[in-house]
mmCIF file of C-alpha atoms in Angstrom:
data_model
loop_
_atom_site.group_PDB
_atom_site.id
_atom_site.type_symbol
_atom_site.label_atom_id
_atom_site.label_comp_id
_atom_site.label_asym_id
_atom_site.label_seq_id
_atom_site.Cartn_x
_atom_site.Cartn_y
_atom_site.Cartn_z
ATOM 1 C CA UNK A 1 -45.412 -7.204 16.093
ATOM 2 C CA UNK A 2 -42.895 -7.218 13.422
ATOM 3 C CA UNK A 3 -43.054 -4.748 10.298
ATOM 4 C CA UNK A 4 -43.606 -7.787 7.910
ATOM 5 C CA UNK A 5 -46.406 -9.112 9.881
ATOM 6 C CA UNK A 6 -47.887 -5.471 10.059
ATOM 7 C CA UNK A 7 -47.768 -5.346 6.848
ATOM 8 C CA UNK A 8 -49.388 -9.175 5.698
ATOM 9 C CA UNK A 9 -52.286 -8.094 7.445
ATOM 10 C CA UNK A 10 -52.842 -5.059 5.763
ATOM 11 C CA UNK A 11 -52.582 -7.105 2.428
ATOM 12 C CA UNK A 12 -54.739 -9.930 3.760
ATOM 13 C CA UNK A 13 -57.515 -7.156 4.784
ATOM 14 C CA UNK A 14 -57.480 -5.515 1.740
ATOM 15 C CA UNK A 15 -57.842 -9.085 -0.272
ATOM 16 C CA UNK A 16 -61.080 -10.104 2.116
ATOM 17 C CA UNK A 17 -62.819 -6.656 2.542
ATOM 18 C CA UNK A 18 -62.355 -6.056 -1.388
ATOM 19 C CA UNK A 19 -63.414 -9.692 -1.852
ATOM 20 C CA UNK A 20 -60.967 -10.107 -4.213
ATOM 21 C CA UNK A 21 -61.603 -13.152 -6.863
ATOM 22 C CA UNK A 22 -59.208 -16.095 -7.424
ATOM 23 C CA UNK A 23 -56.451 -15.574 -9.486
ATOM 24 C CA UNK A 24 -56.174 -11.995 -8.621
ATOM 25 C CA UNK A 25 -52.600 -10.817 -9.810
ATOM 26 C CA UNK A 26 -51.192 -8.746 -6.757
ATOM 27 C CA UNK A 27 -48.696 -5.833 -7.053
ATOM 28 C CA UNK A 28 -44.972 -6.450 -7.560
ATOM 29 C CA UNK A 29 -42.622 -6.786 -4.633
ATOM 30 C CA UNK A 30 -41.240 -3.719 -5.787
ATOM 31 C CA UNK A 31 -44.514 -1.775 -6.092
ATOM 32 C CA UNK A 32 -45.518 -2.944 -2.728
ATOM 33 C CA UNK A 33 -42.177 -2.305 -1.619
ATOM 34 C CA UNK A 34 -42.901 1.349 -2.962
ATOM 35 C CA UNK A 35 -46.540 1.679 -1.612
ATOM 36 C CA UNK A 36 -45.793 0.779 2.398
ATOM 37 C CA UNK A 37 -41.903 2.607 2.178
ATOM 38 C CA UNK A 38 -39.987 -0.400 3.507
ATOM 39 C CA UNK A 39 -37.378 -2.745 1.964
ATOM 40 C CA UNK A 40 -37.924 -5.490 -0.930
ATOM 41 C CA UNK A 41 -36.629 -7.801 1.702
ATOM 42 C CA UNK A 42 -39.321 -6.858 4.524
ATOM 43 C CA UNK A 43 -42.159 -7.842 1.280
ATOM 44 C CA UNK A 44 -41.163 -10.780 0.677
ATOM 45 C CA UNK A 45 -41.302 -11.905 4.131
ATOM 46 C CA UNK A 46 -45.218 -10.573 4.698
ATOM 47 C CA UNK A 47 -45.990 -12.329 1.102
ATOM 48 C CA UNK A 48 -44.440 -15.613 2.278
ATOM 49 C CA UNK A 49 -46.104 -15.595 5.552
ATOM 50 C CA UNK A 50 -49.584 -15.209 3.433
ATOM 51 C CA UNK A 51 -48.534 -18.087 0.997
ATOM 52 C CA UNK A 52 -48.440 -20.271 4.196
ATOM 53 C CA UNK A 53 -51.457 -18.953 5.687
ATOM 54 C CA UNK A 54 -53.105 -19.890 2.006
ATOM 55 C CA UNK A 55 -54.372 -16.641 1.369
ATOM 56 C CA UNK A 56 -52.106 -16.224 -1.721
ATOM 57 C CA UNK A 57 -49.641 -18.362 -3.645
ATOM 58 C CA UNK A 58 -46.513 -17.617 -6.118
ATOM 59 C CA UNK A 59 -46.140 -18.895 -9.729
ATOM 60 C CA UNK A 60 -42.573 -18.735 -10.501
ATOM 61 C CA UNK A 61 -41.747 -15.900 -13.010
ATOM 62 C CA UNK A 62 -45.439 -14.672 -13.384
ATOM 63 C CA UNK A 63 -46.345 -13.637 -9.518
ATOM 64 C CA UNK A 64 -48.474 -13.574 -6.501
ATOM 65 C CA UNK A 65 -51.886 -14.093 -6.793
ATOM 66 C CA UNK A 66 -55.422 -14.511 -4.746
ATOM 67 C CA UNK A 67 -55.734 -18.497 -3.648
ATOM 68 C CA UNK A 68 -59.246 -19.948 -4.369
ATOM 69 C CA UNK A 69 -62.069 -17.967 -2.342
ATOM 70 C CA UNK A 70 -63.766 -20.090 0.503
ATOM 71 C CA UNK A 71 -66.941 -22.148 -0.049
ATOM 72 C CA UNK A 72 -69.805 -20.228 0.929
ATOM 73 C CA UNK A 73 -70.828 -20.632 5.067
ATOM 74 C CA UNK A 74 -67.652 -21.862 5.706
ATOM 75 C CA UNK A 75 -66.038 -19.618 8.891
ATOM 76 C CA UNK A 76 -62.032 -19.334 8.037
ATOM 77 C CA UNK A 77 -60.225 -20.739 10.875
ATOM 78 C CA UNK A 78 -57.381 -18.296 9.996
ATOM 79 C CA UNK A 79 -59.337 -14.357 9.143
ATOM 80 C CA UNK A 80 -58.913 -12.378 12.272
ATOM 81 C CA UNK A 81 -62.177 -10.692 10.505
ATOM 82 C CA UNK A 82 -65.856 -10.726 12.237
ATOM 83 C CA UNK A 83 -68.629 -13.243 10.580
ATOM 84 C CA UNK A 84 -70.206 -10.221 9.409
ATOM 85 C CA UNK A 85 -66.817 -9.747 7.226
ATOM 86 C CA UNK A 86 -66.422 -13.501 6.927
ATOM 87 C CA UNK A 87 -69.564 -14.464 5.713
ATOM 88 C CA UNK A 88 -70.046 -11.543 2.912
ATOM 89 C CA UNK A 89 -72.613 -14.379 1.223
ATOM 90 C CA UNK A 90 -74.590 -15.127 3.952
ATOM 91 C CA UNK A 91 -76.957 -13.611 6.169
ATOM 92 C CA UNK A 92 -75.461 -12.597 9.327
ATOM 93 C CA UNK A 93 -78.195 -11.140 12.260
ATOM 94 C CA UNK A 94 -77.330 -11.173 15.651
ATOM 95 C CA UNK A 95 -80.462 -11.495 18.996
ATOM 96 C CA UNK A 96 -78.760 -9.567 22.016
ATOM 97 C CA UNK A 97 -78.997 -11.292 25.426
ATOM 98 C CA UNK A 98 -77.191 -8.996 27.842
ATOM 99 C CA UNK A 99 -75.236 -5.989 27.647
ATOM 100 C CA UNK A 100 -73.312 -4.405 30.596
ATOM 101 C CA UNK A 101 -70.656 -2.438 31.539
ATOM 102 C CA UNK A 102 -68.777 -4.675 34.040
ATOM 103 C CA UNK A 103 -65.571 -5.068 36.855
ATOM 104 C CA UNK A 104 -63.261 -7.907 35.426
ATOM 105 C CA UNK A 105 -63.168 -10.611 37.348
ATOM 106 C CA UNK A 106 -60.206 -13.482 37.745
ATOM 107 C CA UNK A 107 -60.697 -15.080 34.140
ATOM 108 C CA UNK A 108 -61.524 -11.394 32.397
ATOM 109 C CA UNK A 109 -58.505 -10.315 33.727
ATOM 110 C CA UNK A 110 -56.377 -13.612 32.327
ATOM 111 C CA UNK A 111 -57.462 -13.410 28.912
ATOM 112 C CA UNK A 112 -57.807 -9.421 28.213
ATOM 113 C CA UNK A 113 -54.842 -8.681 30.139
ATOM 114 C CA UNK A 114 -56.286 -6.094 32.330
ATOM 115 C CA UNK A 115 -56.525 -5.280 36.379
ATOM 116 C CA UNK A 116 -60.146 -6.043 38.537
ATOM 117 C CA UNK A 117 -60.097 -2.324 39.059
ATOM 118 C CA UNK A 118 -60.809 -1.907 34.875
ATOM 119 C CA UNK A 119 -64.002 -1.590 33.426
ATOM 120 C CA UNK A 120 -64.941 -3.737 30.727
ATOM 121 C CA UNK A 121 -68.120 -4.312 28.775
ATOM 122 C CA UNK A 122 -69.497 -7.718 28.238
ATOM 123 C CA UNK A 123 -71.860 -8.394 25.228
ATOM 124 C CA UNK A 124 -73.711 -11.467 25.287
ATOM 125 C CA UNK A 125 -75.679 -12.417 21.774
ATOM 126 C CA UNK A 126 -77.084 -15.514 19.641
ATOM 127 C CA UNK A 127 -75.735 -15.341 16.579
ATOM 128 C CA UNK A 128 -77.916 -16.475 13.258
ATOM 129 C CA UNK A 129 -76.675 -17.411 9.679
ATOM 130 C CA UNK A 130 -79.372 -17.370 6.987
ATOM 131 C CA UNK A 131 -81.727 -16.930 10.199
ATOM 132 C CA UNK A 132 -80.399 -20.518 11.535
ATOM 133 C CA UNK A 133 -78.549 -20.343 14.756
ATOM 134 C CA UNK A 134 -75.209 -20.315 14.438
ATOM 135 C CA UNK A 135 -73.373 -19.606 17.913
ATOM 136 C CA UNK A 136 -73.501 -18.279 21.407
ATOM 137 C CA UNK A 137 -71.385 -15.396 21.740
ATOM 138 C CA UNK A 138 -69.643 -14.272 25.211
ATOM 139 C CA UNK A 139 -67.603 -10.819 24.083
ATOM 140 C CA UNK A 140 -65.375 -8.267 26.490
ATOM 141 C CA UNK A 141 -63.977 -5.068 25.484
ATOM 142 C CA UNK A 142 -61.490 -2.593 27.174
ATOM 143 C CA UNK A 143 -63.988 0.466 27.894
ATOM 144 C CA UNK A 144 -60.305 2.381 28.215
ATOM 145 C CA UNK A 145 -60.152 1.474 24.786
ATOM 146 C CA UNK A 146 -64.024 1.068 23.388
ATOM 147 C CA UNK A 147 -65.470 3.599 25.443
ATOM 148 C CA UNK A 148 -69.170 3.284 24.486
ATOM 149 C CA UNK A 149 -70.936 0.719 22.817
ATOM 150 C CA UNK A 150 -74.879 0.327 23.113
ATOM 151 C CA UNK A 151 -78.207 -2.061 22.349
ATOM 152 C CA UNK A 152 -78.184 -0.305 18.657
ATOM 153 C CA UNK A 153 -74.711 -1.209 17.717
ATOM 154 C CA UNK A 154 -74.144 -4.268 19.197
ATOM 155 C CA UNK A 155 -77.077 -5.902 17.293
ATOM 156 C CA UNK A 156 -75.167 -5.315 14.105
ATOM 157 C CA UNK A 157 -71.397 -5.981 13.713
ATOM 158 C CA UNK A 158 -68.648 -4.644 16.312
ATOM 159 C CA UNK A 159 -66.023 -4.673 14.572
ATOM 160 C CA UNK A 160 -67.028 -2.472 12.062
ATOM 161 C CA UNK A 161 -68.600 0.233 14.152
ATOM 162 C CA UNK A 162 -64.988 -0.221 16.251
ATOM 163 C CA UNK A 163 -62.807 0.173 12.989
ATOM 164 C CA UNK A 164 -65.269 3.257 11.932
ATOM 165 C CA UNK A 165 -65.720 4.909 15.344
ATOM 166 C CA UNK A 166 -62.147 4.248 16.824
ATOM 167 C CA UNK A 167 -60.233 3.506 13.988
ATOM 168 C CA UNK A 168 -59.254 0.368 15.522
ATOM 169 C CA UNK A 169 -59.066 -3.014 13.034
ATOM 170 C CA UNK A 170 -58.330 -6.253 14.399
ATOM 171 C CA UNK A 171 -54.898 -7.019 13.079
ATOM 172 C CA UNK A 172 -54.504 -10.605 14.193
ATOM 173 C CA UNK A 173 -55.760 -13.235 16.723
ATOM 174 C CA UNK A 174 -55.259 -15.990 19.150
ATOM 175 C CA UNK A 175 -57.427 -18.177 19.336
ATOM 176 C CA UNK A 176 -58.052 -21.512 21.453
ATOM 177 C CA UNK A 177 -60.447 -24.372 20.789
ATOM 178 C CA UNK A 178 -61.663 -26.906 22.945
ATOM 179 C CA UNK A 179 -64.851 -29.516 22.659
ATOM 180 C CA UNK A 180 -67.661 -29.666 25.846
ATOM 181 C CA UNK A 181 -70.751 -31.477 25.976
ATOM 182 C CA UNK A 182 -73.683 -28.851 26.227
ATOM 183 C CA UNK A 183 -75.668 -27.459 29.780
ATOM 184 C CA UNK A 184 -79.078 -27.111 29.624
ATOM 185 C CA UNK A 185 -78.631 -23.301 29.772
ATOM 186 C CA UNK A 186 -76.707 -22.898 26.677
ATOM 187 C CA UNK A 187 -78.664 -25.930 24.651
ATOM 188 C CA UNK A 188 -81.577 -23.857 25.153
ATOM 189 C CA UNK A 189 -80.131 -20.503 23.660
ATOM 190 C CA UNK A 190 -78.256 -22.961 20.636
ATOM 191 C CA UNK A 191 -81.751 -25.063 20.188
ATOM 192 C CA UNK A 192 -80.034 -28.142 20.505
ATOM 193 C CA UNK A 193 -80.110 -30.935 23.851
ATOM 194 C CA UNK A 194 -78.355 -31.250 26.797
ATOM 195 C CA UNK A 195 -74.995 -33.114 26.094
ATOM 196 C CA UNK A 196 -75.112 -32.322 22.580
ATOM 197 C CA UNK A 197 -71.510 -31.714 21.574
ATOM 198 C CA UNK A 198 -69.965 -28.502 20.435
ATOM 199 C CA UNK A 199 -67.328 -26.616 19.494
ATOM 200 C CA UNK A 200 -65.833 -23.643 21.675
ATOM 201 C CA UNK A 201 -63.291 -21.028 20.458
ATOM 202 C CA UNK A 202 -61.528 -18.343 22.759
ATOM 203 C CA UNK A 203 -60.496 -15.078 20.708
ATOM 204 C CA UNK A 204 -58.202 -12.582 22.130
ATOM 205 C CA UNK A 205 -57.931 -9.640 19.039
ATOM 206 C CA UNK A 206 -55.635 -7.181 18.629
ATOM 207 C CA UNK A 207 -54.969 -4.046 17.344
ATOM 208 C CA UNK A 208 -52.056 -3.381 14.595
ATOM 209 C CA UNK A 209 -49.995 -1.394 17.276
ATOM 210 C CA UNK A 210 -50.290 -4.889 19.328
ATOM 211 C CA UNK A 211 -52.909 -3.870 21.956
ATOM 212 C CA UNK A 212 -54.857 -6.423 23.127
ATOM 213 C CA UNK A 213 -58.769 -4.905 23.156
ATOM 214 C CA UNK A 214 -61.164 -8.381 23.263
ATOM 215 C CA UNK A 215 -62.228 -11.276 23.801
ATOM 216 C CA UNK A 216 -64.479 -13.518 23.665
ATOM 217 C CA UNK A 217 -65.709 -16.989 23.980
ATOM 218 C CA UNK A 218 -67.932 -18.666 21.133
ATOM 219 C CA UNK A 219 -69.979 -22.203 21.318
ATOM 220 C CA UNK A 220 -70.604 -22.505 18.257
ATOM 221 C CA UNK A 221 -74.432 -25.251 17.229
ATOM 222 C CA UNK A 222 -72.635 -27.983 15.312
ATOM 223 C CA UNK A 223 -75.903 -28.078 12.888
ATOM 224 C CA UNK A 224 -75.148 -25.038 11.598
ATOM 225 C CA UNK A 225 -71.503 -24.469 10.985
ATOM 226 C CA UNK A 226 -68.702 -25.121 8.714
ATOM 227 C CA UNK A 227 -65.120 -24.480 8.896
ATOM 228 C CA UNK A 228 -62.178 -24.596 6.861
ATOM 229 C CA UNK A 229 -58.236 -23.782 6.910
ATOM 230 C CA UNK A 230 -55.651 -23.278 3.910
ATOM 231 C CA UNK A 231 -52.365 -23.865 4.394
ATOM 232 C CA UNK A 232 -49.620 -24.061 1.993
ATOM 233 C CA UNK A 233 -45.734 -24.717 2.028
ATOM 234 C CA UNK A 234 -42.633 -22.812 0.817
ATOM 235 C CA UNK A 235 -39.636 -24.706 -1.110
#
């Protein structure tokens, strides 16, 4: 990962985890500049790639400041951030199904870059929002890299026992959607019916450095979820 893009995520994080309002003024490209010991030039590169990402925007002569703060239970398309981080407003629980330390099989393998020889844990949960049920949630970590997780700390969020026990944050994601038509196994956990549609996202996360640690693979209950993206342009 470039030093810009290191350094746009760091900025990003510290706008969402210090829920910072709308119309925040940021620092100065120089003070920034000054606080992470790189050049003006690398700055305004990370600010411009959050202006298009819509998580800030630039009035000429005056600054950069915080763009409008999402609706409340809308997931952001864009945060690399946990619904527990996400969804600060809501009510975020979480009913564990399954959890096992595992050999990766073919598709483990493909999507956390890994060998069959590599142990890996998978996490299997209900999510709930305001106690409504909000997704099905498939997760797989590195044990090489998250080398114990349990019942106790997977019922609450992972990503911040991961950022507080290995100092690990998830710096950015990919992430691929697709649309299926429900099974009778998953309609039951979701409380919806077979064929029902619904929405599922794959999420590969990684660390600043660029290590790739998880993924996972959400169906998300179309009754109970919102989303929404900004975007912006630069002239």
């Amino acid at each position: 990962m470039l030093k810009y893009q290191l350094i746009a995520n760091q900025i990003e994080s510290h706008i969402y985890e210090n829920n910072l309002p709308k119309g925040t003024k940021l620092p100065t490209v120089e003070q920034f500049a000054s606080d992470y010991s790189v050049s003006k030039s690398t700055i305004v590169k990370a600010l411009e790639s959050l202006v298009l990402k819509g998580i800030v925007y630039q009035v000429q002569g005056s600054g950069i400041f915080v763009r409008k703060k999402n609706r409340n239970g809308y997931i952001n398309f864009n945060s690399p951030h946990g619904f527990t981080d996400n969804l600060k407003d809501n009510k975020i629980t979480s009913k564990v199904l399954d959890l096992q330390l595992i050999k990766a099989n073919d598709e483990i393998c493909d999507y956390l870059e890994c060998s069959k020889e590599d142990d890996v844990y998978i996490v299997k949960r209900v999510r709930y929002i305001d106690d409504k049920i909000m997704c099905y949630e498939e997760s797989y970590y590195k044990q090489s890299i998250i080398t114990f997780l349990n019942n106790q700390i997977v019922e609450g969020s992972i990503f911040e026992y991961i950022e507080k026990a290995f100092n690990i944050k998830t710096s950015f994601q990919d992430r691929y959607f697709y649309v299926i038509s429900l099974d009778k196994e998953i309609s039951k956990l979701l409380g919806l019916n077979v064929n029902d549609p619904a929405l599922v996202a794959y999420n590969q996360c990684y660390s600043p450095s660029g290590i790739l640690f998880n993924y996972s693979k959400i169906i998300y209950n179309y009754k109970n979820t919102k989303f929404y993206d900004q975007s912006s342009t630069i002239k």
